[in-house]
PDB file of C-alpha atoms in Angstrom:
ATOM      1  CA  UNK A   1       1.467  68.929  83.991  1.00  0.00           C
ATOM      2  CA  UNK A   2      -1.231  67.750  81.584  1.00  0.00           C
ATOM      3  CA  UNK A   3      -3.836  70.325  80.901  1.00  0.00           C
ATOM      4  CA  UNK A   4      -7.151  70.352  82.247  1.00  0.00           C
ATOM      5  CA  UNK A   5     -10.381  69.327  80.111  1.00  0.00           C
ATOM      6  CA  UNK A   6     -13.733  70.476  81.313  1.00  0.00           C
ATOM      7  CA  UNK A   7     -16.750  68.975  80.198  1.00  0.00           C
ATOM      8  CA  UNK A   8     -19.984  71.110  81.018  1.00  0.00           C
ATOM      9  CA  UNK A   9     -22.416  70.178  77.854  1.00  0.00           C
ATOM     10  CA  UNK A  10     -23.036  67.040  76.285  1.00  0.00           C
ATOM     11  CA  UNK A  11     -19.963  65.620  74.418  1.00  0.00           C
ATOM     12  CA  UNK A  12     -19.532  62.216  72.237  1.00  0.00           C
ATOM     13  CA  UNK A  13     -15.850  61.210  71.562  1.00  0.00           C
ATOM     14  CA  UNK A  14     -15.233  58.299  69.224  1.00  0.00           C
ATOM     15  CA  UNK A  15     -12.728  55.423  69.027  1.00  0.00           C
ATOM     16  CA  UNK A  16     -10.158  57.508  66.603  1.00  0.00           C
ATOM     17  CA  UNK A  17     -10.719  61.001  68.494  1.00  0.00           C
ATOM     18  CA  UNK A  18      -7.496  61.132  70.623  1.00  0.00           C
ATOM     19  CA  UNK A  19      -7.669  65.154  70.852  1.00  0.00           C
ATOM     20  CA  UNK A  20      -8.348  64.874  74.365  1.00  0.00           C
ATOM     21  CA  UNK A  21      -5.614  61.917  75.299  1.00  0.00           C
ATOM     22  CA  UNK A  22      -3.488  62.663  77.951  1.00  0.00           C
ATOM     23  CA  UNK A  23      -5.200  65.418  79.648  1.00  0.00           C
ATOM     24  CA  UNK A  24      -6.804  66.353  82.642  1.00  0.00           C
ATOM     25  CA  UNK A  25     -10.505  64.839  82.603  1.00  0.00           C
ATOM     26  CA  UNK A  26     -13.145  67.155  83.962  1.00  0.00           C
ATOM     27  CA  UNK A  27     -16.994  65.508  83.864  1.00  0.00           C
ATOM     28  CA  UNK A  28     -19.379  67.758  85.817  1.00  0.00           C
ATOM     29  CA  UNK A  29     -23.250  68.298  85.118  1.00  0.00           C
ATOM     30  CA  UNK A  30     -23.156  66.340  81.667  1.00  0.00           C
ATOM     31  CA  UNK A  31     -22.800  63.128  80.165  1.00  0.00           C
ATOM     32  CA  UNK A  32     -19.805  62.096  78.005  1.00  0.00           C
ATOM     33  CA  UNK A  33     -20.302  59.446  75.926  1.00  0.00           C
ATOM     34  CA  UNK A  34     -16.645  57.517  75.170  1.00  0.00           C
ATOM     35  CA  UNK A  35     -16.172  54.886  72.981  1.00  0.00           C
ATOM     36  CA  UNK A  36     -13.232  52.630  72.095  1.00  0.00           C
ATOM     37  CA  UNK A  37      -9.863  53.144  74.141  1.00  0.00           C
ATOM     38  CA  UNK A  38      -8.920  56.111  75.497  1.00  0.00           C
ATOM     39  CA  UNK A  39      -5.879  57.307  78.426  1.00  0.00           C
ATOM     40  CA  UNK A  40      -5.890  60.370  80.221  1.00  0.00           C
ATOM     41  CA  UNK A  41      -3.672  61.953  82.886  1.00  0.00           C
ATOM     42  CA  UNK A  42      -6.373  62.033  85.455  1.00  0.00           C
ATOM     43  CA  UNK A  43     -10.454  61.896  85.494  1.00  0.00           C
ATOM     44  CA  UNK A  44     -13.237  63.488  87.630  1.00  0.00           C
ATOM     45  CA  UNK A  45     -16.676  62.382  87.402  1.00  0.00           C
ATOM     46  CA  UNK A  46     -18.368  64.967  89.685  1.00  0.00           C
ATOM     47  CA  UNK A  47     -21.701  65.868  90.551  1.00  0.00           C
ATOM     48  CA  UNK A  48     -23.988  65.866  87.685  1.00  0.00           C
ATOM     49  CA  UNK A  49     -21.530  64.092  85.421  1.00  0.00           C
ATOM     50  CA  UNK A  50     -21.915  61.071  83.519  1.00  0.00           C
ATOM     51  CA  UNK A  51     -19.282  58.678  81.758  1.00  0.00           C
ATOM     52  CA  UNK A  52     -20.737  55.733  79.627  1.00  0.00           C
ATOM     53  CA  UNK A  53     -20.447  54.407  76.150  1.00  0.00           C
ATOM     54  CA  UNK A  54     -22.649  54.041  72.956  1.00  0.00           C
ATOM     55  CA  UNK A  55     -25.083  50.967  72.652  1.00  0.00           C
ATOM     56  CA  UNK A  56     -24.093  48.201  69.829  1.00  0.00           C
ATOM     57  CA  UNK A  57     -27.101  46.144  70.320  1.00  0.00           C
ATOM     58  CA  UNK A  58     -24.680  43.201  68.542  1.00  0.00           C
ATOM     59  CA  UNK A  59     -21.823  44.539  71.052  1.00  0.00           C
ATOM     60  CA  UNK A  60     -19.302  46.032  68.295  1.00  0.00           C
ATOM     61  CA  UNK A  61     -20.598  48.650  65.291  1.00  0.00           C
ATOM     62  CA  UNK A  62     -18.442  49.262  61.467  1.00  0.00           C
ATOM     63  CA  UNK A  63     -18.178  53.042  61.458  1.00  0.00           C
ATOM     64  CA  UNK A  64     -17.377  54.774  58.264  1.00  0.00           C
ATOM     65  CA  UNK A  65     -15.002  57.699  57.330  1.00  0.00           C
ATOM     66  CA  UNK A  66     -14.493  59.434  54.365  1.00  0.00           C
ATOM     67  CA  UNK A  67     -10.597  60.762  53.200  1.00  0.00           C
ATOM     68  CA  UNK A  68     -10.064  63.806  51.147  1.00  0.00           C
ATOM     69  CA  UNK A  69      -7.685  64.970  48.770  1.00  0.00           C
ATOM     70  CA  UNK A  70      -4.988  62.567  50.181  1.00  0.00           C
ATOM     71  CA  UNK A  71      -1.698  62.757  48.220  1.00  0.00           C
ATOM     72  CA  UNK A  72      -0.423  59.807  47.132  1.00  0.00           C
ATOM     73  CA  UNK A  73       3.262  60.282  44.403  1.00  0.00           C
ATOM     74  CA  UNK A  74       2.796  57.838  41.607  1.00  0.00           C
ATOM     75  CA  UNK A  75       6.078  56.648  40.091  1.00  0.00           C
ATOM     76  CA  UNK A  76       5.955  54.359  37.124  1.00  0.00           C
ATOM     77  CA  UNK A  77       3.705  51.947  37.705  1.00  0.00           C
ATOM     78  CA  UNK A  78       5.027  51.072  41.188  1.00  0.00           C
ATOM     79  CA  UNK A  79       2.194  50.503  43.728  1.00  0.00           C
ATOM     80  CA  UNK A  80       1.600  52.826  46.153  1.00  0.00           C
ATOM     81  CA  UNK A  81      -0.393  52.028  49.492  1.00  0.00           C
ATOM     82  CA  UNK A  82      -3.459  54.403  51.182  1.00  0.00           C
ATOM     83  CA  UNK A  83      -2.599  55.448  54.700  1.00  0.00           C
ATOM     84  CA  UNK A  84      -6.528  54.186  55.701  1.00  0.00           C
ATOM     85  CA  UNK A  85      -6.410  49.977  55.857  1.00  0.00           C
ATOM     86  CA  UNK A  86      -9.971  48.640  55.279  1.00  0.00           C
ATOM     87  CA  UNK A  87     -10.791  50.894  51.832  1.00  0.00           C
ATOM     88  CA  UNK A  88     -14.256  50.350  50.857  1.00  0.00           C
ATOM     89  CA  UNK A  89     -14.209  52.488  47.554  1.00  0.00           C
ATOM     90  CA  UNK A  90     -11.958  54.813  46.153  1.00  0.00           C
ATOM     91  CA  UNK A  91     -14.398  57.623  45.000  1.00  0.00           C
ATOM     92  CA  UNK A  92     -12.032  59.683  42.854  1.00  0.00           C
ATOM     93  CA  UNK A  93      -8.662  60.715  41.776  1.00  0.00           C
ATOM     94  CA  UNK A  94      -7.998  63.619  40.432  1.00  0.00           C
ATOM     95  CA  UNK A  95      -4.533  65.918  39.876  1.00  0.00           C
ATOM     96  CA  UNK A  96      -2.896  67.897  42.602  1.00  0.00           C
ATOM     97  CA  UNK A  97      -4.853  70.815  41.623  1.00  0.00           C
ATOM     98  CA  UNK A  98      -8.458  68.921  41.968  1.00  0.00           C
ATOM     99  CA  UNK A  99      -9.140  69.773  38.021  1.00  0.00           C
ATOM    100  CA  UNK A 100      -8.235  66.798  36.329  1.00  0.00           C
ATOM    101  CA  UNK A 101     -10.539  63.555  37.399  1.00  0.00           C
ATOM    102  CA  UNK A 102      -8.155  60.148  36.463  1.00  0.00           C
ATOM    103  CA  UNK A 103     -10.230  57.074  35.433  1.00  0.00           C
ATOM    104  CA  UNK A 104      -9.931  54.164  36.953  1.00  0.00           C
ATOM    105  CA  UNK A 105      -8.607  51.213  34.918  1.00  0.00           C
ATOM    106  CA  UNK A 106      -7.798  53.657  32.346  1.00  0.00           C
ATOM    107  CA  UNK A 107      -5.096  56.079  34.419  1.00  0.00           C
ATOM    108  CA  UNK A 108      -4.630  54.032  37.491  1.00  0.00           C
ATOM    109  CA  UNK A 109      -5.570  50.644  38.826  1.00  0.00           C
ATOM    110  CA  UNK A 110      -5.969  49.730  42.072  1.00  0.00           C
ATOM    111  CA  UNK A 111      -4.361  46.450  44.189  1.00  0.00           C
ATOM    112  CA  UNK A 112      -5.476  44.633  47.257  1.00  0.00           C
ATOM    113  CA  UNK A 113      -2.215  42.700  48.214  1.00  0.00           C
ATOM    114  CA  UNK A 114      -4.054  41.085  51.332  1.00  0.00           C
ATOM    115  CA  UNK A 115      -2.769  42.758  54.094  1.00  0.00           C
ATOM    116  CA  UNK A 116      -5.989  44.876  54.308  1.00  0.00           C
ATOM    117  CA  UNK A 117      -4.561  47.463  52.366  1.00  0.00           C
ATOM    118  CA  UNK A 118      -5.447  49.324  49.351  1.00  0.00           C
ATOM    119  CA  UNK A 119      -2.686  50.321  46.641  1.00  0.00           C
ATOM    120  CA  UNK A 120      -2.432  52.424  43.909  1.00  0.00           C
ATOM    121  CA  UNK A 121      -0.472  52.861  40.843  1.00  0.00           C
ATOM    122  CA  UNK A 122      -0.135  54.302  37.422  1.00  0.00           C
ATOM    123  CA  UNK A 123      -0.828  52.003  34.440  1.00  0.00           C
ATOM    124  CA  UNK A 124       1.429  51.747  31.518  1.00  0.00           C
ATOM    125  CA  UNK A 125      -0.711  53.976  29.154  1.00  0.00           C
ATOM    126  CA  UNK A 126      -1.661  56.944  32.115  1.00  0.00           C
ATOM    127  CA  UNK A 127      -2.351  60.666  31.351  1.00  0.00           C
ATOM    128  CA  UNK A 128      -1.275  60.739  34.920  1.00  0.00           C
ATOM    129  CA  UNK A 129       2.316  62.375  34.676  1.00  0.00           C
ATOM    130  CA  UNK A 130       5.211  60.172  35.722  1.00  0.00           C
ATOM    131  CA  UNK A 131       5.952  60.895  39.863  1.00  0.00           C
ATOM    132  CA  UNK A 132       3.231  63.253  40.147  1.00  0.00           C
ATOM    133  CA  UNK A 133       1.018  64.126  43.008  1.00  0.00           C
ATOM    134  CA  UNK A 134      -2.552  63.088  42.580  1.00  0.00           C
ATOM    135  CA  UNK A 135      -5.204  63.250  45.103  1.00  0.00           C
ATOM    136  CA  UNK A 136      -7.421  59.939  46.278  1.00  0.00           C
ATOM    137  CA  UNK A 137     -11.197  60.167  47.453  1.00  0.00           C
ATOM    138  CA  UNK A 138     -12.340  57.578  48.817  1.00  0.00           C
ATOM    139  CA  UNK A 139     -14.481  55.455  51.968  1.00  0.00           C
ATOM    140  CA  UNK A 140     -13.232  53.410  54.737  1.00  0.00           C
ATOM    141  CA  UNK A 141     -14.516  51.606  57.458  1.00  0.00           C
ATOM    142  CA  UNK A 142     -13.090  50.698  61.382  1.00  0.00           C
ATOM    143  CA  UNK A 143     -15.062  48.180  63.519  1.00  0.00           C
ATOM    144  CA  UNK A 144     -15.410  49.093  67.586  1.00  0.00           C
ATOM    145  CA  UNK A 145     -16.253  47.013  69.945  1.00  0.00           C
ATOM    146  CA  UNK A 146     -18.651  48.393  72.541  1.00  0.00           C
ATOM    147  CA  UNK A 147     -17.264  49.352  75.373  1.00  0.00           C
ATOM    148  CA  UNK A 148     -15.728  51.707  78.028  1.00  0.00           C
ATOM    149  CA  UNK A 149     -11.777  51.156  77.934  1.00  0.00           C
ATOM    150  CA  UNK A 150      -9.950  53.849  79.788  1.00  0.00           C
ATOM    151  CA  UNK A 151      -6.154  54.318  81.189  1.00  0.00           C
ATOM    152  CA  UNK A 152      -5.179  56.695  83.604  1.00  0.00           C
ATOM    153  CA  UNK A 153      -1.942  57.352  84.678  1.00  0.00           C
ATOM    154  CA  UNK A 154      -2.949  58.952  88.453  1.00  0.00           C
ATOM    155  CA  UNK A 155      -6.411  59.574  89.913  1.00  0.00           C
ATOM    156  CA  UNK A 156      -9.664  58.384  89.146  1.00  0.00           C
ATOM    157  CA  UNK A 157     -12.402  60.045  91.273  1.00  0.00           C
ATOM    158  CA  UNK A 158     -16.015  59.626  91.006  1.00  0.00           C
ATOM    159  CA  UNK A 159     -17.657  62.159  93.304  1.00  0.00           C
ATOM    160  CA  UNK A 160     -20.317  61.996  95.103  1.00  0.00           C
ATOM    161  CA  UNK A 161     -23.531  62.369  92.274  1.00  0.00           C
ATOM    162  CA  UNK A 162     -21.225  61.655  89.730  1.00  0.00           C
ATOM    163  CA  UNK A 163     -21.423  58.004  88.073  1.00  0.00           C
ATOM    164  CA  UNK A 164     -19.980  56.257  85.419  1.00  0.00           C
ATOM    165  CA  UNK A 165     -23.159  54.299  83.698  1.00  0.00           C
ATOM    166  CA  UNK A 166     -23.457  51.357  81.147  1.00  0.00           C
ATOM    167  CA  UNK A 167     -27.325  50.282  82.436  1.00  0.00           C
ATOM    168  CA  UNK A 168     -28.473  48.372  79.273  1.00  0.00           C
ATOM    169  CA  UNK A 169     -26.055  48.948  76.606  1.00  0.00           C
ATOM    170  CA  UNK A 170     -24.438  45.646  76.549  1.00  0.00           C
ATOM    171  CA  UNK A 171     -25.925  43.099  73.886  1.00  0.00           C
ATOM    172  CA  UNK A 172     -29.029  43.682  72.695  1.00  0.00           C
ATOM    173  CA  UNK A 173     -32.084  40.895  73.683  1.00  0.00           C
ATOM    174  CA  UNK A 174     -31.442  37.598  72.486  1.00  0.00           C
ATOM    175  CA  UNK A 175     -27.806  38.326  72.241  1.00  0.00           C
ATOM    176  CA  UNK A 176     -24.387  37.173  73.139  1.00  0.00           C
ATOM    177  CA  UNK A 177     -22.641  34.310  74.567  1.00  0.00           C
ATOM    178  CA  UNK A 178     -24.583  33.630  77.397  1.00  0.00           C
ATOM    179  CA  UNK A 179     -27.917  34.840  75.510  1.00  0.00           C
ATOM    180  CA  UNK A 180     -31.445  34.096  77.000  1.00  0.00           C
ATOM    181  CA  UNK A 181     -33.699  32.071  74.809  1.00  0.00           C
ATOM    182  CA  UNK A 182     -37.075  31.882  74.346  1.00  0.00           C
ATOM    183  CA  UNK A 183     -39.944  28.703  74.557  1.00  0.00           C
ATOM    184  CA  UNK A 184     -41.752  27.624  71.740  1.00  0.00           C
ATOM    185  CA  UNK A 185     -44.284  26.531  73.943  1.00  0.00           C
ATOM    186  CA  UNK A 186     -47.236  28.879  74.429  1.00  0.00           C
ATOM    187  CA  UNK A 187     -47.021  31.553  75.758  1.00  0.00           C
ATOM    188  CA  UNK A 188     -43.731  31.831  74.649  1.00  0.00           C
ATOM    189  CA  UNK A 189     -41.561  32.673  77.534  1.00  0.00           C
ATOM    190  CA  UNK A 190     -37.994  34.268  77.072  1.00  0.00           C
ATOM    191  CA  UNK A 191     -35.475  32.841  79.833  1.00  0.00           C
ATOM    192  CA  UNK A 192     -32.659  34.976  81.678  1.00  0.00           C
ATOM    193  CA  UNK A 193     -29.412  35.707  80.135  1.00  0.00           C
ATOM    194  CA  UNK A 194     -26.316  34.867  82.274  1.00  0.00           C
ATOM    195  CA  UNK A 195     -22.736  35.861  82.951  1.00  0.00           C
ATOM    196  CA  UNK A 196     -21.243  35.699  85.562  1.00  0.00           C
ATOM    197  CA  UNK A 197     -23.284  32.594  86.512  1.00  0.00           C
ATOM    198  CA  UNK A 198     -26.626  31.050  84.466  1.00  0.00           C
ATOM    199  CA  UNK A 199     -29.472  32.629  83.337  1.00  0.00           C
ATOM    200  CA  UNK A 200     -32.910  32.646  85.105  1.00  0.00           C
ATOM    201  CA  UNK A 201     -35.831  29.658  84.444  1.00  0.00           C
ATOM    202  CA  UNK A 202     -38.982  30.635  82.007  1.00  0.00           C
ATOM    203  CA  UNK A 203     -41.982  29.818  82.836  1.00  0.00           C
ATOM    204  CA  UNK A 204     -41.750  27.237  79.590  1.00  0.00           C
ATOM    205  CA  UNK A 205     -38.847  25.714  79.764  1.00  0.00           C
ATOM    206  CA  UNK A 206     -36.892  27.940  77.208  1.00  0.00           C
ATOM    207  CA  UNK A 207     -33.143  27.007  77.680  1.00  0.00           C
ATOM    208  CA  UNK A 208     -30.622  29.062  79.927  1.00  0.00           C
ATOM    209  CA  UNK A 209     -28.589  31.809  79.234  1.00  0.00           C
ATOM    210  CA  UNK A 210     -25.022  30.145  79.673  1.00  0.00           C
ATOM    211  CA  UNK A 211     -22.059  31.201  82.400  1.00  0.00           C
ATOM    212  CA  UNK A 212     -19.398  33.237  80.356  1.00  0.00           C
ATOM    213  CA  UNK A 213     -16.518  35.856  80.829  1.00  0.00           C
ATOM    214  CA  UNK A 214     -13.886  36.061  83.559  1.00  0.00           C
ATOM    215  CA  UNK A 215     -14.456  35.683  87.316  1.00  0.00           C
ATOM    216  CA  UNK A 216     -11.439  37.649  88.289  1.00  0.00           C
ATOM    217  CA  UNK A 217     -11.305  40.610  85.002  1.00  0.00           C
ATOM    218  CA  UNK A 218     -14.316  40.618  83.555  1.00  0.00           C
ATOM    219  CA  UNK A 219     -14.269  42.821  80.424  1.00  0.00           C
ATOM    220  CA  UNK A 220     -17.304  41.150  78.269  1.00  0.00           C
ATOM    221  CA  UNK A 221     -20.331  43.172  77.537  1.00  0.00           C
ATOM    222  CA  UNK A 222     -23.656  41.294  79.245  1.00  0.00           C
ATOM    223  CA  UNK A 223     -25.681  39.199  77.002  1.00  0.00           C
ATOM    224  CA  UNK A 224     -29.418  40.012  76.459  1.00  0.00           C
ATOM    225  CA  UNK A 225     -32.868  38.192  77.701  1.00  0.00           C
ATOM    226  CA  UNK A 226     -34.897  35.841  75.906  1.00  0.00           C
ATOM    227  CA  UNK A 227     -37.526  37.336  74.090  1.00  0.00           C
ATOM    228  CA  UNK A 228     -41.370  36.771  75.367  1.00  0.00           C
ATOM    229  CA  UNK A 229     -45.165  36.731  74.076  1.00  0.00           C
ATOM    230  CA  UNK A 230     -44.595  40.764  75.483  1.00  0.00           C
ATOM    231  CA  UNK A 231     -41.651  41.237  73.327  1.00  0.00           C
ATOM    232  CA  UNK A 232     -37.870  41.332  73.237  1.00  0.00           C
ATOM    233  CA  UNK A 233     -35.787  40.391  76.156  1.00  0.00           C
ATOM    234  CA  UNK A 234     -33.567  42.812  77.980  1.00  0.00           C
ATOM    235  CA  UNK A 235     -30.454  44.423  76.964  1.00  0.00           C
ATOM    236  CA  UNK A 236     -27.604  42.975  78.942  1.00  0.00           C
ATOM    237  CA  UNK A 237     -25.040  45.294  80.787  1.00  0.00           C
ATOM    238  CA  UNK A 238     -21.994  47.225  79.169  1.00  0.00           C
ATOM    239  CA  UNK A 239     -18.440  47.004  79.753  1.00  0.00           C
ATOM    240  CA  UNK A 240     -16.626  49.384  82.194  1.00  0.00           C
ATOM    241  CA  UNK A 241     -13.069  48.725  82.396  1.00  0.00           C
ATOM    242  CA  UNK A 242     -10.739  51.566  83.929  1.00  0.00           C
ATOM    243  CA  UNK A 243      -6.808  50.980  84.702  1.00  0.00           C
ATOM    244  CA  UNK A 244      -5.482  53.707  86.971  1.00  0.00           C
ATOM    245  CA  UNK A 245      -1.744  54.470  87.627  1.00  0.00           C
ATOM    246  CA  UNK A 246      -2.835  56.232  91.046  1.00  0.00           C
ATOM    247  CA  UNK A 247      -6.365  55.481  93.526  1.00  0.00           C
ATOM    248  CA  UNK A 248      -9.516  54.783  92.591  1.00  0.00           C
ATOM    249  CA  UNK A 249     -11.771  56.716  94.588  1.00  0.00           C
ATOM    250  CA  UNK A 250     -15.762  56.289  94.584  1.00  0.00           C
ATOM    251  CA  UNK A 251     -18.022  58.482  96.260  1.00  0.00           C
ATOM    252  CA  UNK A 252     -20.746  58.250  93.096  1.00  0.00           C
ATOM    253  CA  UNK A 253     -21.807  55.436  91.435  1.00  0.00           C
ATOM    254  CA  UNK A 254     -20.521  52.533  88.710  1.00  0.00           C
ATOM    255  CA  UNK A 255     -23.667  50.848  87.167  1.00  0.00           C
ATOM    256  CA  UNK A 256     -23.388  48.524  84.179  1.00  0.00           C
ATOM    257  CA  UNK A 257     -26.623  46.373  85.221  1.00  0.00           C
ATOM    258  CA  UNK A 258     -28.756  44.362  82.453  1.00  0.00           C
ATOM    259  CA  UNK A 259     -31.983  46.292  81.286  1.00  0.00           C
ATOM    260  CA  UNK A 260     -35.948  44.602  82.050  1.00  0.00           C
ATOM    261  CA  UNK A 261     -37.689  42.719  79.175  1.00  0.00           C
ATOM    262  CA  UNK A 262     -40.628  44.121  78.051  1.00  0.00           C
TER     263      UNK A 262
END
């Protein structure tokens, strides 16, 4: 049996944290905030608890990481390919030891072949030794797409006061496919976003938020509001998609409704 993960404080887990994959999911008097896709053995929301996912007012966010000391054996001048795709900058290399700091386009050059990779290599003059170890510093970025995406292999329960929650965290105001617009009449006047149908009138004639997204599996975040002589428009709602290898039972609540304007 998987083991059993508690949750009683406030706990974020991001898109390439799989430390608590295919375990037990305990939620109870907290709220865990999940983003990108995740599985787990089973998950309890109960009372108290609170599942939802992190606001990307443009509905996906580029997160960057930083890599240290990763060895990398240079051969010749043979190319030799990061383990991160998506390298922003290579911030140093430096010998096995950390002493030694290799310039670049002096020691070593580095290739972009196309494939979203970054490689490596010794050039033909290096004071890097011939198949030794040196260490790479550098920066790379991942793009997630807002979003609750979770697979369960038996149970899902949401108890009752428990709730999974994505109120407002869809695309921010003016946002989306189905995006609310505003009039350029005055007052301005935003108009409603839509969805799963078409966004609400102005009082100015502003043009409709489209009809978007699946009827049947929905899994697109909710478009924002037009914006309005007040302000911004409303956020639209988030996206809550759970697959579960056993029942689905609700006693609690799942909310992924639009925000107000201001």
């Amino acid at each position: 049996r998987a083991s059993a993960i508690i949750f009683t404080s406030n706990q974020s887990i991001g898109p390439l944290d799989t430390a608590y994959d295919g375990a037990d999911i305990v939620i109870s008097n907290c709220t865990v905030t999940m983003d990108g896709a995740h599985s787990f053995n089973s998950l309890l929301v109960t009372n108290g608890g609170v599942l939802t996912h992190s606001y990307f007012p443009g509905g996906s966010a580029t997160l960057m990481f930083n890599v240290t000391n990763e060895p990398r054996v240079l051969t010749g001048t043979n190319p030799v390919a990061l383990l991160q795709s998506n390298v922003t900058a290579v911030l140093s290399v430096t010998d096995s030891g950390g002493t030694v700091i290799y310039t670049n386009g002096v020691d070593y050059m580095l290739a972009n072949p196309g494939d979203g990779t970054t490689q490596i290599y010794r050039t033909e003059t290096s004071s890097i030794p011939d198949g030794a170890t040196v260490l790479v510093n550098y920066t790379w970025s991942y793009v997630v797409a807002a979003g609750l995406v979770v697979t369960v292999s038996n149970d899902v329960t949401i108890a009752s006061g428990g709730s999974i929650i994505a109120n407002g965290i869809g695309y921010g105001g003016g946002q989306g496919n189905g995006r609310g617009y505003f009039s350029y009449v005055s007052p301005i006047s935003g108009s409603g976003a839509g969805h799963g149908g078409y966004g609400g009138y102005s009082t100015n004639g502003a043009n409709i938020g489209s009809c978007y997204g699946s009827l049947y599996q929905p899994v697109t975040l909710g478009s924002g509001g037009g914006q309005s002589y007040a302000g911004s428009g409303g956020s639209g709602g988030g996206r809550i998609q759970i697959a579960a290898g056993g029942n689905i039972s609700i006693d609690g609540l799942i909310s992924a409704t639009g925000a107000d304007a201001t």
